[in-house]
Amino acid sequence: MKHDIGGLSLDLDNLLFRLNLNNPGDDIKLVDLCIEKIKEYENPLVCLSGGYDSQFMCLLLKQAGIEFTAVTYETMWGLNVINSPDAYMAQNFAKKHDIPLQLIQLDFKTFLESEQYLEYAIKYHTSSPQIAYHLYFLDQIDYTDRSIVMGGDIPRFALDEDTQEIISMIHSDGELFRTTIIPYKMYAEENNVKMCKDLLFYSPELFYKSLENFANLVKKHNVIGTMDDTTTGNYIKELYYNNITEEDCETNLMSNTGFENIKLHFMSLSGDYDDFNNKYRAPLMSLLDNFYKKTYSITFNYTGSISQKISGFDQMALLIDDLQDYYENNSIKLIKHYKLEF
């Protein structure tokens, strides 16, 4: 099975993860490449979480002059709206930018207790209850004769604090590609819907220009993030997207998908801060591990099992070398905004 989105591909039959970059030239702008690609998605329906990724997609469509509507959801646990910060952010953003918005309510408690999360995880090969829930959300909306547009990840560089070296963090292993991209690609194919997710990886040219944009924002603002996975990249994302579109994203103080609150709720009942993950994430990881062992003879993480090739490595290396030189000769602030969740 091969999954290919243009700038990234994962060939599980041959255990090969490939990154494809190509510099289209200095006269080509990233925003123009983005608009050219997004125009392929007719009558778009944007899944607006309120975060920077989906805000960016809305602002890009506005700048391209493409009419669209958005949809968001409230995650309910009884009468509690557990993702209220994100839901309100999405509504306020849509109101400010005159975006037609549909709001739906989803019963997350029933989704878990009825084991629907298992059905979606098995069908679309995800180990994440959150992604399973998001795919369930897609099934609750009417996208007949529509394209679905979502935010995604950004190609980025980071500082290795131990070595003081600039490194690439561009979906650096096939496991991450499988976790964040493949389930949505499978959903689109299964349901015959055209879906845009992770736009910045959709061609070698987009991929390169997106990396170049990250290097430019480091130099423009003299900031960079780290490899520390206890920190959030929200501030960097805001700067990144504002370096592309004419309108700036709205500052989002802290993303709250609702899962943070549910983890705290389960912890308060049991005294174990891993209680939610043990009950709902661990079983999915076990199921997926068994699937990959049986189908491809590799483990869930398949560390060391997947080869990696980079087409355009020399072009990426030039960006890294230039950024390394800039870092060593300028005063750059290290951004470490910590995640306040369990």
CSV table of C-alpha atoms in Angstrom, one decimal:
chain,number,residue,atom,x,y,z
A,1,MET,CA,0.0,0.0,0.0
A,2,LYS,CA,1.4,3.4,-1.1
A,3,HIS,CA,0.1,6.7,0.3
A,4,ASP,CA,1.3,9.7,-1.7
A,5,ILE,CA,0.3,13.4,-1.2
A,6,GLY,CA,2.9,15.0,-3.5
A,7,GLY,CA,5.6,16.2,-1.2
A,8,LEU,CA,5.4,13.2,1.1
A,9,SER,CA,4.8,9.5,0.4
A,10,LEU,CA,4.9,6.3,2.4
A,11,ASP,CA,5.2,3.0,0.6
A,12,LEU,CA,4.5,0.3,3.2
A,13,ASP,CA,4.9,-2.6,0.8
A,14,ASN,CA,8.5,-1.5,0.3
A,15,LEU,CA,9.0,0.1,3.7
A,16,LEU,CA,10.0,3.5,2.1
A,17,PHE,CA,9.2,7.0,3.3
A,18,ARG,CA,10.0,9.6,0.7
A,19,LEU,CA,10.2,13.4,1.0
A,20,ASN,CA,10.1,15.4,-2.3
A,21,LEU,CA,11.2,19.0,-2.4
A,22,ASN,CA,11.8,21.3,-5.4
A,23,ASN,CA,12.7,25.0,-5.4
A,24,PRO,CA,10.6,26.6,-8.2
A,25,GLY,CA,12.7,29.8,-8.1
A,26,ASP,CA,12.8,33.1,-6.2
A,27,ASP,CA,10.0,34.7,-8.3
A,28,ILE,CA,7.5,32.1,-7.2
A,29,LYS,CA,5.6,33.0,-4.0
A,30,LEU,CA,4.3,30.4,-1.5
A,31,VAL,CA,0.9,32.1,-1.3
A,32,ASP,CA,0.5,31.8,-5.1
A,33,LEU,CA,1.3,28.1,-5.0
A,34,CYS,CA,-1.2,27.7,-2.2
A,35,ILE,CA,-4.0,29.5,-4.0
A,36,GLU,CA,-3.3,27.6,-7.2
A,37,LYS,CA,-3.6,24.3,-5.4
A,38,ILE,CA,-6.7,25.2,-3.2
A,39,LYS,CA,-8.6,26.2,-6.4
A,40,GLU,CA,-8.7,22.5,-7.2
A,41,TYR,CA,-11.2,22.0,-4.4
A,42,GLU,CA,-14.6,23.0,-5.6
A,43,ASN,CA,-17.4,24.3,-3.4
A,44,PRO,CA,-15.2,24.0,-0.3
A,45,LEU,CA,-16.5,23.3,3.2
A,46,VAL,CA,-13.9,24.2,5.8
A,47,CYS,CA,-13.6,22.3,9.1
A,48,LEU,CA,-13.0,25.3,11.4
A,49,SER,CA,-11.6,24.4,14.8
A,50,GLY,CA,-10.6,27.9,15.7
A,51,GLY,CA,-7.0,27.0,15.7
A,52,TYR,CA,-4.3,28.6,13.5
A,53,ASP,CA,-4.3,25.8,10.9
A,54,SER,CA,-8.0,26.1,10.0
A,55,GLN,CA,-7.9,29.9,10.4
A,56,PHE,CA,-5.2,30.0,7.7
A,57,MET,CA,-7.3,27.9,5.3
A,58,CYS,CA,-10.2,30.3,5.7
A,59,LEU,CA,-8.0,33.4,5.2
A,60,LEU,CA,-6.3,31.7,2.1
A,61,LEU,CA,-9.7,31.0,0.5
A,62,LYS,CA,-10.8,34.6,1.2
A,63,GLN,CA,-7.7,35.9,-0.4
A,64,ALA,CA,-8.2,33.7,-3.4
A,65,GLY,CA,-11.8,35.0,-3.8
A,66,ILE,CA,-13.3,31.6,-3.3
A,67,GLU,CA,-16.7,31.4,-1.7
A,68,PHE,CA,-16.9,28.8,1.0
A,69,THR,CA,-18.8,27.9,4.2
A,70,ALA,CA,-17.4,26.5,7.5
A,71,VAL,CA,-18.5,24.0,10.0
A,72,THR,CA,-17.5,23.5,13.6
A,73,TYR,CA,-18.7,21.4,16.6
A,74,GLU,CA,-19.3,21.5,20.3
A,75,THR,CA,-18.1,18.4,22.1
A,76,MET,CA,-20.7,17.5,24.6
A,77,TRP,CA,-20.3,15.5,27.8
A,78,GLY,CA,-23.8,15.6,29.2
A,79,LEU,CA,-24.6,19.3,29.2
A,80,ASN,CA,-20.9,20.3,29.4
A,81,VAL,CA,-19.3,21.8,26.3
A,82,ILE,CA,-15.8,20.5,26.9
A,83,ASN,CA,-14.2,22.2,23.9
A,84,SER,CA,-15.9,25.6,24.6
A,85,PRO,CA,-12.7,27.7,24.1
A,86,ASP,CA,-12.2,26.3,20.6
A,87,ALA,CA,-15.9,26.3,19.7
A,88,TYR,CA,-16.2,29.9,20.7
A,89,MET,CA,-13.0,30.9,18.9
A,90,ALA,CA,-14.4,29.3,15.7
A,91,GLN,CA,-17.7,31.2,16.1
A,92,ASN,CA,-16.0,34.5,16.8
A,93,PHE,CA,-13.6,34.1,14.0
A,94,ALA,CA,-16.3,33.3,11.5
A,95,LYS,CA,-18.4,36.3,12.7
A,96,LYS,CA,-15.5,38.7,12.4
A,97,HIS,CA,-14.6,37.5,8.9
A,98,ASP,CA,-18.2,37.1,7.6
A,99,ILE,CA,-17.9,33.4,7.1
A,100,PRO,CA,-21.1,31.4,7.0
A,101,LEU,CA,-20.8,28.8,9.8
A,102,GLN,CA,-22.7,25.7,10.7
A,103,LEU,CA,-22.5,24.6,14.4
A,104,ILE,CA,-23.3,21.0,15.4
A,105,GLN,CA,-23.2,19.2,18.7
A,106,LEU,CA,-21.5,15.8,19.2
A,107,ASP,CA,-22.0,13.5,22.1
A,108,PHE,CA,-18.5,12.4,23.0
A,109,LYS,CA,-19.6,10.4,26.1
A,110,THR,CA,-21.7,8.2,23.9
A,111,PHE,CA,-19.0,8.0,21.3
A,112,LEU,CA,-16.7,6.4,23.8
A,113,GLU,CA,-19.1,4.3,25.8
A,114,SER,CA,-20.8,2.8,22.7
A,115,GLU,CA,-17.3,1.9,21.4
A,116,GLN,CA,-17.8,3.9,18.2
A,117,TYR,CA,-14.2,5.1,18.6
A,118,LEU,CA,-13.1,1.5,18.1
A,119,GLU,CA,-15.1,1.2,14.9
A,120,TYR,CA,-13.6,4.3,13.4
A,121,ALA,CA,-10.1,3.5,14.6
A,122,ILE,CA,-10.2,0.0,13.0
A,123,LYS,CA,-11.7,1.2,9.8
A,124,TYR,CA,-9.3,4.1,9.2
A,125,HIS,CA,-6.2,2.7,10.9
A,126,THR,CA,-5.6,5.3,13.6
A,127,SER,CA,-4.4,4.9,17.1
A,128,SER,CA,-5.7,8.3,18.2
A,129,PRO,CA,-9.2,8.6,19.9
A,130,GLN,CA,-9.1,12.3,18.8
A,131,ILE,CA,-8.7,11.5,15.1
A,132,ALA,CA,-11.3,8.7,15.3
A,133,TYR,CA,-13.7,11.3,16.9
A,134,HIS,CA,-12.8,13.9,14.1
A,135,LEU,CA,-13.6,11.3,11.4
A,136,TYR,CA,-16.9,10.6,13.2
A,137,PHE,CA,-17.6,14.4,13.0
A,138,LEU,CA,-17.1,14.3,9.3
A,139,ASP,CA,-19.8,11.6,9.0
A,140,GLN,CA,-22.2,14.0,10.8
A,141,ILE,CA,-22.0,16.8,8.2
A,142,ASP,CA,-23.5,16.9,4.7
A,143,TYR,CA,-20.7,17.3,2.2
A,144,THR,CA,-22.7,16.2,-0.9
A,145,ASP,CA,-21.2,17.9,-3.9
A,146,ARG,CA,-18.6,19.6,-1.7
A,147,SER,CA,-14.9,19.4,-1.1
A,148,ILE,CA,-13.7,19.2,2.5
A,149,VAL,CA,-10.9,21.6,3.5
A,150,MET,CA,-9.0,21.2,6.7
A,151,GLY,CA,-5.9,22.6,8.3
A,152,GLY,CA,-2.7,20.5,8.7
A,153,ASP,CA,0.8,20.6,9.8
A,154,ILE,CA,3.6,23.0,8.8
A,155,PRO,CA,7.1,22.1,7.6
A,156,ARG,CA,9.4,23.6,10.2
A,157,PHE,CA,12.9,23.7,11.6
A,158,ALA,CA,13.8,23.6,15.3
A,159,LEU,CA,16.8,24.0,17.5
A,160,ASP,CA,18.4,20.9,19.1
A,161,GLU,CA,19.4,22.4,22.4
A,162,ASP,CA,22.0,19.7,23.2
A,163,THR,CA,24.0,20.2,20.0
A,164,GLN,CA,22.9,23.8,19.2
A,165,GLU,CA,22.2,22.6,15.6
A,166,ILE,CA,19.2,23.5,13.4
A,167,ILE,CA,17.4,20.4,12.3
A,168,SER,CA,14.4,19.7,10.1
A,169,MET,CA,11.1,18.6,11.7
A,170,ILE,CA,9.3,17.8,8.5
A,171,HIS,CA,7.3,14.7,9.3
A,172,SER,CA,10.7,13.2,10.1
A,173,ASP,CA,9.5,9.6,10.2
A,174,GLY,CA,6.9,7.4,8.5
A,175,GLU,CA,5.1,6.8,11.8
A,176,LEU,CA,4.0,10.4,12.1
A,177,PHE,CA,2.9,10.4,8.5
A,178,ARG,CA,0.8,7.4,9.1
A,179,THR,CA,-0.7,8.8,12.3
A,180,THR,CA,-1.7,12.3,11.0
A,181,ILE,CA,-2.3,11.9,7.3
A,182,ILE,CA,-3.2,8.3,6.3
A,183,PRO,CA,-6.5,8.1,8.2
A,184,TYR,CA,-7.9,11.2,6.5
A,185,LYS,CA,-6.7,10.0,3.1
A,186,MET,CA,-8.4,6.7,3.7
A,187,TYR,CA,-11.6,8.5,4.7
A,188,ALA,CA,-11.6,10.6,1.6
A,189,GLU,CA,-11.1,7.5,-0.6
A,190,GLU,CA,-13.7,5.4,1.2
A,191,ASN,CA,-16.3,8.1,1.0
A,192,ASN,CA,-15.5,9.4,-2.4
A,193,VAL,CA,-15.0,13.0,-1.2
A,194,LYS,CA,-12.2,15.4,-2.4
A,195,MET,CA,-10.3,16.4,0.7
A,196,CYS,CA,-7.6,18.9,1.3
A,197,LYS,CA,-5.5,18.4,4.4
A,198,ASP,CA,-1.8,19.3,4.9
A,199,LEU,CA,-1.9,21.6,1.9
A,200,LEU,CA,1.7,22.7,2.4
A,201,PHE,CA,2.9,19.2,1.6
A,202,TYR,CA,0.8,18.8,-1.6
A,203,SER,CA,3.7,19.3,-4.1
A,204,PRO,CA,7.5,19.3,-4.0
A,205,GLU,CA,7.3,23.0,-4.8
A,206,LEU,CA,4.8,23.8,-2.0
A,207,PHE,CA,6.9,21.7,0.4
A,208,TYR,CA,10.1,23.6,-0.4
A,209,LYS,CA,8.6,27.1,-0.3
A,210,SER,CA,6.9,26.2,3.0
A,211,LEU,CA,10.3,25.3,4.5
A,212,GLU,CA,11.7,28.5,3.0
A,213,ASN,CA,8.9,30.5,4.7
A,214,PHE,CA,9.8,29.0,8.0
A,215,ALA,CA,13.4,30.1,7.6
A,216,ASN,CA,12.2,33.6,6.6
A,217,LEU,CA,10.1,33.9,9.7
A,218,VAL,CA,13.0,32.9,11.9
A,219,LYS,CA,15.1,35.7,10.4
A,220,LYS,CA,12.2,38.2,10.4
A,221,HIS,CA,11.2,37.7,14.1
A,222,ASN,CA,14.5,36.3,15.5
A,223,VAL,CA,12.7,33.4,17.2
A,224,ILE,CA,12.8,29.6,16.8
A,225,GLY,CA,11.2,26.6,18.6
A,226,THR,CA,12.8,23.5,20.1
A,227,MET,CA,12.5,19.8,19.8
A,228,ASP,CA,11.0,19.6,23.3
A,229,ASP,CA,7.6,17.8,22.9
A,230,THR,CA,6.3,19.3,26.2
A,231,THR,CA,6.1,22.7,24.4
A,232,THR,CA,3.5,24.0,22.0
A,233,GLY,CA,4.3,25.6,18.6
A,234,ASN,CA,1.2,27.8,18.6
A,235,TYR,CA,3.1,31.1,18.7
A,236,ILE,CA,5.4,30.0,15.9
A,237,LYS,CA,2.4,28.9,13.8
A,238,GLU,CA,0.8,32.3,14.2
A,239,LEU,CA,4.0,34.0,12.9
A,240,TYR,CA,4.3,31.3,10.1
A,241,TYR,CA,0.8,31.8,8.7
A,242,ASN,CA,0.9,35.5,9.0
A,243,ASN,CA,4.0,35.5,6.8
A,244,ILE,CA,1.8,34.1,4.0
A,245,THR,CA,-1.6,35.6,3.9
A,246,GLU,CA,-2.7,39.3,3.6
A,247,GLU,CA,-4.8,39.1,6.7
A,248,ASP,CA,-3.4,37.9,10.0
A,249,CYS,CA,-4.7,35.0,12.0
A,250,GLU,CA,-6.6,35.8,15.2
A,251,THR,CA,-4.4,35.2,18.3
A,252,ASN,CA,-5.4,31.9,20.0
A,253,LEU,CA,-4.2,32.0,23.6
A,254,MET,CA,-4.4,28.2,24.1
A,255,SER,CA,-5.9,25.5,22.0
A,256,ASN,CA,-8.5,23.4,23.8
A,257,THR,CA,-10.0,20.5,21.8
A,258,GLY,CA,-11.8,19.1,24.9
A,259,PHE,CA,-9.5,16.1,25.2
A,260,GLU,CA,-7.5,18.1,27.8
A,261,ASN,CA,-10.6,18.4,30.0
A,262,ILE,CA,-11.6,14.8,29.6
A,263,LYS,CA,-8.1,13.6,30.6
A,264,LEU,CA,-8.4,15.8,33.7
A,265,HIS,CA,-11.9,14.4,34.4
A,266,PHE,CA,-10.7,10.8,34.2
A,267,MET,CA,-7.7,11.7,36.4
A,268,SER,CA,-9.8,13.3,39.0
A,269,LEU,CA,-11.9,10.1,39.3
A,270,SER,CA,-9.0,7.6,39.4
A,271,GLY,CA,-6.0,9.5,40.7
A,272,ASP,CA,-4.1,8.3,37.6
A,273,TYR,CA,-3.3,11.0,35.0
A,274,ASP,CA,-2.9,8.3,32.4
A,275,ASP,CA,-6.3,6.8,33.0
A,276,PHE,CA,-8.0,8.1,29.8
A,277,ASN,CA,-5.1,7.0,27.7
A,278,ASN,CA,-5.0,3.6,29.3
A,279,LYS,CA,-8.7,3.0,28.7
A,280,TYR,CA,-9.1,4.5,25.2
A,281,ARG,CA,-5.7,5.1,23.5
A,282,ALA,CA,-3.8,2.0,24.6
A,283,PRO,CA,-6.3,-0.4,23.1
A,284,LEU,CA,-6.2,1.4,19.7
A,285,MET,CA,-2.4,1.3,19.7
A,286,SER,CA,-2.5,-2.5,20.4
A,287,LEU,CA,-5.0,-3.0,17.6
A,288,LEU,CA,-2.9,-1.0,15.1
A,289,ASP,CA,0.3,-2.7,16.3
A,290,ASN,CA,-1.3,-6.1,15.5
A,291,PHE,CA,-2.5,-4.9,12.1
A,292,TYR,CA,1.0,-3.7,11.0
A,293,LYS,CA,2.7,-6.8,12.3
A,294,LYS,CA,0.3,-9.0,10.4
A,295,THR,CA,0.2,-7.0,7.2
A,296,TYR,CA,3.7,-5.6,6.9
A,297,SER,CA,5.7,-7.4,9.5
A,298,ILE,CA,6.6,-4.2,11.3
A,299,THR,CA,5.7,-2.9,14.8
A,300,PHE,CA,3.4,0.0,15.6
A,301,ASN,CA,6.3,2.5,15.9
A,302,TYR,CA,8.4,0.6,13.3
A,303,THR,CA,11.5,2.4,14.4
A,304,GLY,CA,14.3,1.6,12.1
A,305,SER,CA,12.0,-0.5,9.8
A,306,ILE,CA,11.3,2.3,7.3
A,307,SER,CA,14.0,3.7,5.0
A,308,GLN,CA,13.9,7.4,4.2
A,309,LYS,CA,14.8,9.1,0.9
A,310,ILE,CA,14.8,12.8,0.3
A,311,SER,CA,14.5,14.1,-3.3
A,312,GLY,CA,15.8,17.6,-3.2
A,313,PHE,CA,18.0,17.0,-0.2
A,314,ASP,CA,20.7,19.5,-1.4
A,315,GLN,CA,18.1,22.2,-1.6
A,316,MET,CA,16.9,21.5,2.0
A,317,ALA,CA,20.5,21.3,3.2
A,318,LEU,CA,21.1,24.8,1.9
A,319,LEU,CA,18.2,26.2,3.9
A,320,ILE,CA,19.5,24.5,7.0
A,321,ASP,CA,23.1,25.7,6.5
A,322,ASP,CA,21.9,29.2,5.9
A,323,LEU,CA,19.7,29.2,9.0
A,324,GLN,CA,22.5,27.6,11.1
A,325,ASP,CA,24.8,30.5,10.1
A,326,TYR,CA,22.1,33.0,10.9
A,327,TYR,CA,21.5,31.5,14.3
A,328,GLU,CA,25.2,31.5,15.2
A,329,ASN,CA,25.7,35.1,14.2
A,330,ASN,CA,22.5,36.7,15.6
A,331,SER,CA,20.6,36.9,18.8
A,332,ILE,CA,17.6,34.5,18.4
A,333,LYS,CA,15.0,34.0,21.1
A,334,LEU,CA,14.2,30.4,21.9
A,335,ILE,CA,10.4,29.9,22.2
A,336,LYS,CA,9.4,27.4,24.8
A,337,HIS,CA,5.6,27.8,25.6
A,338,TYR,CA,4.7,24.7,27.7
A,339,LYS,CA,1.7,22.5,27.2
A,340,LEU,CA,-0.5,22.6,30.3
A,341,GLU,CA,-2.1,19.2,29.9
A,342,PHE,CA,-1.7,15.6,31.0
